[in-house]
CSV table of C-alpha atoms in Angstrom, one decimal:
chain,number,residue,atom,x,y,z
J,1,UNK,CA,-2.0,45.9,8.8
J,2,UNK,CA,-3.4,45.8,12.3
J,3,UNK,CA,0.0,46.7,13.7
J,4,UNK,CA,0.1,49.8,11.5
J,5,UNK,CA,-3.4,50.8,12.6
J,6,UNK,CA,-2.4,50.3,16.3
J,7,UNK,CA,0.7,52.4,15.7
J,8,UNK,CA,-1.2,55.2,14.1
J,9,UNK,CA,-3.8,55.2,16.9
J,10,UNK,CA,-1.1,55.4,19.6
J,11,UNK,CA,0.4,58.5,17.9
J,12,UNK,CA,-3.1,60.1,17.8
J,13,UNK,CA,-3.7,59.3,21.4
J,14,UNK,CA,-0.5,60.9,22.5
J,15,UNK,CA,-1.7,64.2,21.1
J,16,UNK,CA,-3.4,66.4,23.7
J,17,UNK,CA,-7.2,65.9,24.0
J,18,UNK,CA,-9.9,67.6,26.0
J,19,UNK,CA,-11.0,65.6,29.1
J,20,UNK,CA,-14.5,65.8,30.7
J,21,UNK,CA,-14.4,64.6,34.3
J,22,UNK,CA,-17.6,64.2,36.3
J,23,UNK,CA,-17.1,64.5,40.1
J,24,UNK,CA,-20.0,63.0,41.9
J,25,UNK,CA,-21.2,60.1,44.1
J,26,UNK,CA,-22.9,56.8,43.5
J,27,UNK,CA,-26.6,56.7,42.5
J,28,UNK,CA,-26.6,60.3,41.2
J,29,UNK,CA,-27.8,59.3,37.7
J,30,UNK,CA,-24.2,59.4,36.5
J,31,UNK,CA,-24.6,56.3,34.3
J,32,UNK,CA,-27.4,58.1,32.4
J,33,UNK,CA,-25.3,61.2,32.1
J,34,UNK,CA,-22.3,59.2,31.0
J,35,UNK,CA,-24.3,57.5,28.2
J,36,UNK,CA,-25.8,60.8,27.0
J,37,UNK,CA,-22.3,62.4,26.9
J,38,UNK,CA,-20.6,59.3,25.5
J,39,UNK,CA,-23.1,59.1,22.6
J,40,UNK,CA,-21.9,62.4,21.3
J,41,UNK,CA,-19.8,61.9,18.1
J,42,UNK,CA,-16.9,64.0,19.5
J,43,UNK,CA,-16.7,62.3,22.9
J,44,UNK,CA,-15.3,58.9,24.0
J,45,UNK,CA,-16.2,57.3,27.3
J,46,UNK,CA,-19.4,56.6,29.1
J,47,UNK,CA,-18.6,54.5,32.3
J,48,UNK,CA,-16.6,54.8,35.4
J,49,UNK,CA,-13.1,53.7,34.7
J,50,UNK,CA,-12.1,53.3,38.4
J,51,UNK,CA,-8.8,55.1,38.1
J,52,UNK,CA,-7.2,58.0,39.9
J,53,UNK,CA,-5.9,61.3,38.3
J,54,UNK,CA,-2.5,62.1,39.8
J,55,UNK,CA,-0.8,64.1,37.0
J,56,UNK,CA,-1.0,64.8,33.3
J,57,UNK,CA,0.2,61.2,32.8
J,58,UNK,CA,-3.1,60.0,34.2
J,59,UNK,CA,-5.0,61.7,31.3
J,60,UNK,CA,-2.8,59.8,28.8
J,61,UNK,CA,-3.5,56.6,30.7
J,62,UNK,CA,-7.2,57.3,30.6
J,63,UNK,CA,-7.2,57.5,26.8
J,64,UNK,CA,-5.1,54.3,26.3
J,65,UNK,CA,-7.1,52.4,28.8
J,66,UNK,CA,-10.4,53.3,27.2
J,67,UNK,CA,-9.2,52.1,23.8
J,68,UNK,CA,-7.7,49.0,25.3
J,69,UNK,CA,-11.1,48.2,26.7
J,70,UNK,CA,-13.1,49.5,23.7
J,71,UNK,CA,-11.1,48.6,20.6
J,72,UNK,CA,-13.8,49.4,18.0
J,73,UNK,CA,-14.4,53.0,19.4
J,74,UNK,CA,-12.8,55.8,17.3
J,75,UNK,CA,-10.2,58.4,18.6
J,76,UNK,CA,-12.1,61.6,19.4
J,77,UNK,CA,-11.4,65.1,20.6
J,78,UNK,CA,-12.9,64.6,24.1
J,79,UNK,CA,-12.6,61.8,26.7
J,80,UNK,CA,-15.1,61.3,29.5
J,81,UNK,CA,-14.8,59.7,32.9
J,82,UNK,CA,-16.5,60.0,36.2
J,83,UNK,CA,-15.0,59.7,39.7
J,84,UNK,CA,-17.4,58.6,42.4
J,85,UNK,CA,-15.2,57.3,45.2
J,86,UNK,CA,-12.6,58.9,47.5
J,87,UNK,CA,-10.1,56.1,46.9
J,88,UNK,CA,-9.7,57.3,43.4
J,89,UNK,CA,-7.4,60.2,44.1
J,90,UNK,CA,-8.1,63.3,42.0
J,91,UNK,CA,-5.3,65.9,42.0
J,92,UNK,CA,-6.1,69.6,42.1
J,93,UNK,CA,-3.3,70.1,39.5
J,94,UNK,CA,-5.1,67.8,37.1
J,95,UNK,CA,-8.5,69.4,37.6
J,96,UNK,CA,-7.0,72.9,37.0
J,97,UNK,CA,-5.4,72.0,33.6
J,98,UNK,CA,-6.6,73.9,30.6
J,99,UNK,CA,-7.7,70.7,28.8
J,100,UNK,CA,-9.9,69.4,31.6
J,101,UNK,CA,-13.6,70.3,31.7
J,102,UNK,CA,-15.1,69.6,35.1
J,103,UNK,CA,-18.7,68.6,35.8
J,104,UNK,CA,-20.1,68.2,39.4
J,105,UNK,CA,-23.4,66.8,40.5
J,106,UNK,CA,-25.1,66.0,43.8
J,107,UNK,CA,-28.3,64.2,44.7
J,108,UNK,CA,-30.1,64.8,48.0
J,109,UNK,CA,-29.2,62.3,50.7
J,110,UNK,CA,-32.3,60.4,51.6
J,111,UNK,CA,-33.1,59.1,48.0
J,112,UNK,CA,-29.4,58.5,47.4
J,113,UNK,CA,-28.9,56.4,50.5
J,114,UNK,CA,-32.0,54.3,49.8
J,115,UNK,CA,-30.8,53.7,46.2
J,116,UNK,CA,-27.3,52.7,47.4
J,117,UNK,CA,-28.8,50.2,49.9
J,118,UNK,CA,-31.1,48.7,47.3
J,119,UNK,CA,-28.2,48.3,44.9
J,120,UNK,CA,-25.8,46.7,47.3
J,121,UNK,CA,-28.4,44.5,49.0
J,122,UNK,CA,-29.0,42.9,45.6
J,123,UNK,CA,-25.5,42.8,44.2
J,124,UNK,CA,-23.2,42.6,47.2
J,125,UNK,CA,-25.1,42.1,50.5
J,126,UNK,CA,-22.0,41.7,52.6
J,127,UNK,CA,-20.7,45.2,51.7
J,128,UNK,CA,-21.1,47.9,54.3
J,129,UNK,CA,-23.2,49.9,51.8
J,130,UNK,CA,-25.9,47.3,51.9
J,131,UNK,CA,-26.9,48.8,55.2
J,132,UNK,CA,-28.4,52.3,55.7
J,133,UNK,CA,-25.6,53.2,58.1
J,134,UNK,CA,-22.8,52.1,55.7
J,135,UNK,CA,-24.5,53.8,52.7
J,136,UNK,CA,-24.9,57.0,54.7
J,137,UNK,CA,-21.3,57.0,55.8
J,138,UNK,CA,-20.1,56.6,52.2
J,139,UNK,CA,-22.4,59.5,51.2
J,140,UNK,CA,-21.2,61.8,54.0
J,141,UNK,CA,-17.6,61.1,53.4
J,142,UNK,CA,-17.9,61.6,49.7
J,143,UNK,CA,-19.9,64.8,49.9
J,144,UNK,CA,-17.4,66.3,52.4
J,145,UNK,CA,-14.5,65.2,50.1
J,146,UNK,CA,-16.2,66.9,47.1
J,147,UNK,CA,-16.7,70.1,49.1
J,148,UNK,CA,-13.0,70.2,50.1
J,149,UNK,CA,-11.9,69.3,46.5
J,150,UNK,CA,-13.9,72.0,44.8
J,151,UNK,CA,-13.0,74.7,47.4
J,152,UNK,CA,-9.4,73.9,46.8
J,153,UNK,CA,-9.7,75.0,43.2
J,154,UNK,CA,-10.4,78.6,44.1
J,155,UNK,CA,-10.6,80.7,40.9
J,156,UNK,CA,-8.2,78.5,39.0
J,157,UNK,CA,-10.8,76.3,37.3
J,158,UNK,CA,-14.4,76.7,36.1
J,159,UNK,CA,-16.8,73.8,36.6
J,160,UNK,CA,-20.5,73.2,35.7
J,161,UNK,CA,-22.7,72.1,38.6
J,162,UNK,CA,-26.1,70.6,38.2
J,163,UNK,CA,-28.6,68.9,40.5
J,164,UNK,CA,-28.4,65.1,39.7
J,165,UNK,CA,-32.2,64.7,39.4
J,166,UNK,CA,-32.4,67.6,36.9
J,167,UNK,CA,-30.9,65.4,34.1
J,168,UNK,CA,-34.2,63.5,34.4
J,169,UNK,CA,-36.6,66.3,35.2
J,170,UNK,CA,-35.1,69.1,33.0
J,171,UNK,CA,-32.8,67.3,30.5
J,172,UNK,CA,-33.1,70.0,27.8
J,173,UNK,CA,-31.8,72.7,30.0
J,174,UNK,CA,-29.0,70.6,31.6
J,175,UNK,CA,-27.8,69.2,28.2
J,176,UNK,CA,-27.9,72.6,26.6
J,177,UNK,CA,-25.9,74.1,29.4
J,178,UNK,CA,-23.4,71.2,29.2
J,179,UNK,CA,-23.0,71.8,25.5
J,180,UNK,CA,-22.2,75.5,26.0
J,181,UNK,CA,-19.9,74.8,28.9
J,182,UNK,CA,-17.9,72.2,27.0
J,183,UNK,CA,-17.7,74.3,23.9
J,184,UNK,CA,-18.8,71.6,21.5
J,185,UNK,CA,-20.6,72.3,18.2
J,186,UNK,CA,-23.3,69.7,18.0
J,187,UNK,CA,-26.0,69.5,20.7
J,188,UNK,CA,-26.4,66.5,23.0
J,189,UNK,CA,-29.4,64.3,22.3
J,190,UNK,CA,-31.8,63.1,24.9
J,191,UNK,CA,-31.4,59.6,23.6
J,192,UNK,CA,-28.2,57.5,23.8
J,193,UNK,CA,-26.4,54.4,22.4
J,194,UNK,CA,-26.2,51.0,24.1
J,195,UNK,CA,-22.5,50.3,24.5
J,196,UNK,CA,-20.6,47.2,25.0
J,197,UNK,CA,-20.4,47.7,28.8
J,198,UNK,CA,-23.9,49.1,29.2
J,199,UNK,CA,-25.5,47.4,32.2
J,200,UNK,CA,-22.4,45.5,33.2
J,201,UNK,CA,-21.4,45.2,36.8
J,202,UNK,CA,-18.6,47.7,37.8
J,203,UNK,CA,-19.4,49.8,34.8
J,204,UNK,CA,-22.3,51.7,36.3
J,205,UNK,CA,-26.1,51.2,36.5
J,206,UNK,CA,-27.1,47.6,36.0
J,207,UNK,CA,-30.9,48.2,36.1
J,208,UNK,CA,-33.2,47.7,33.2
J,209,UNK,CA,-33.6,51.5,32.8
J,210,UNK,CA,-30.1,52.0,31.4
J,211,UNK,CA,-31.0,49.7,28.5
J,212,UNK,CA,-33.9,51.9,27.4
J,213,UNK,CA,-31.8,54.3,25.3
J,214,UNK,CA,-34.0,57.2,26.5
J,215,UNK,CA,-34.4,59.1,29.7
J,216,UNK,CA,-36.7,57.2,32.0
J,217,UNK,CA,-38.6,59.0,34.8
J,218,UNK,CA,-38.7,56.7,37.8
J,219,UNK,CA,-41.3,56.6,40.5
J,220,UNK,CA,-40.0,57.9,43.9
J,221,UNK,CA,-39.1,55.4,46.5
J,222,UNK,CA,-41.6,55.9,49.3
J,223,UNK,CA,-40.1,53.3,51.7
J,224,UNK,CA,-39.0,54.3,55.2
J,225,UNK,CA,-35.2,54.8,55.7
J,226,UNK,CA,-34.1,53.0,58.8
J,227,UNK,CA,-31.3,55.3,59.7
J,228,UNK,CA,-30.1,57.1,62.9
J,229,UNK,CA,-31.5,60.6,62.8
J,230,UNK,CA,-28.2,62.2,63.8
J,231,UNK,CA,-26.4,60.5,60.9
J,232,UNK,CA,-29.1,61.5,58.5
J,233,UNK,CA,-28.9,65.1,59.7
J,234,UNK,CA,-25.2,65.1,59.2
J,235,UNK,CA,-25.7,63.9,55.6
J,236,UNK,CA,-28.3,66.6,55.0
J,237,UNK,CA,-26.1,69.3,56.4
J,238,UNK,CA,-23.1,68.2,54.3
J,239,UNK,CA,-25.3,68.1,51.2
J,240,UNK,CA,-26.7,71.6,51.7
J,241,UNK,CA,-23.3,73.1,52.5
J,242,UNK,CA,-21.7,71.5,49.5
J,243,UNK,CA,-24.5,72.4,47.1
J,244,UNK,CA,-24.5,76.0,48.3
J,245,UNK,CA,-20.7,76.3,47.7
J,246,UNK,CA,-21.0,74.6,44.3
J,247,UNK,CA,-23.8,76.8,43.1
J,248,UNK,CA,-22.0,79.9,44.4
J,249,UNK,CA,-18.9,79.3,42.3
J,250,UNK,CA,-20.4,77.3,39.3
J,251,UNK,CA,-20.1,78.4,35.7
J,252,UNK,CA,-23.3,80.1,34.7
J,253,UNK,CA,-24.8,79.8,31.2
C-alpha cells in the first residue's frame, strides 16, 4: 500500500507547481517569514533547503527533496524555499520562469551584523562570521550579489521586495501584499505552525522566539559594534544602493 502511495505522490510531484523563492541574507527574519508562508494550506516549505537552482530540474529536485525530508506533508500547489548564501547558485533562467514567484528582503547592516555575530559566537565560534569583520564581509558580499542578480532580471520577471523588519513592525501590510503578489485565494495568518524542523540547527532560527507561533517584537540590540568604520560604510552603501534598486523595480500592490 505504501508503495502505491509513493508512486502516486511521485506522479503528482512531476506535475508543474508554483515555486516561491525568497532571496535574502542571514538574520533578516526569514525563518519567521518561512513559517508564516509555510503554514498556508496551499504552500509547502518553510526552511532553507541549502540547494542551488541551476535549471528547471532544480525545481523538481526541490519538491522531491522536501517530501523526502517531510514525509507526512501533503503535495501542494506552491513550494517555498529561501536562498541566503552566494554558494547556492541561483540561475537567472530559473528566476525568470513563469512558475517562479520571487520575494526579496533586506535588513539594514548594523543590526544584521550584530545578529550574525551573536548567532555564530554561540553556535560555531570558530567560524569567520563569529567576528564582526567576518559577518560584515558576508553581508557585503551577499548584498552585492543580490544587487547584481536582481538587476540581471531586467523586465523579464516581477518580484516583491519588502524591508525585513516590516514583517514584524507591519505584518498585516506585508502579508496582504504577499498574498496579492502570489495570487493565492486565502490570506496569510499572523500565526504559524510549529514544524518538525522548527528551531533545528541548519534549518533556520534556533532561538526561543521561533517556537512562539506568533510574531514576537524583539528589543533592539544596543550593544556597540566593534567594526572598522570603512567596512561598515561599505556595507551601508551597498545596502542603500541595493534597496534603492529593489524598490525602484519591485512589484507594487
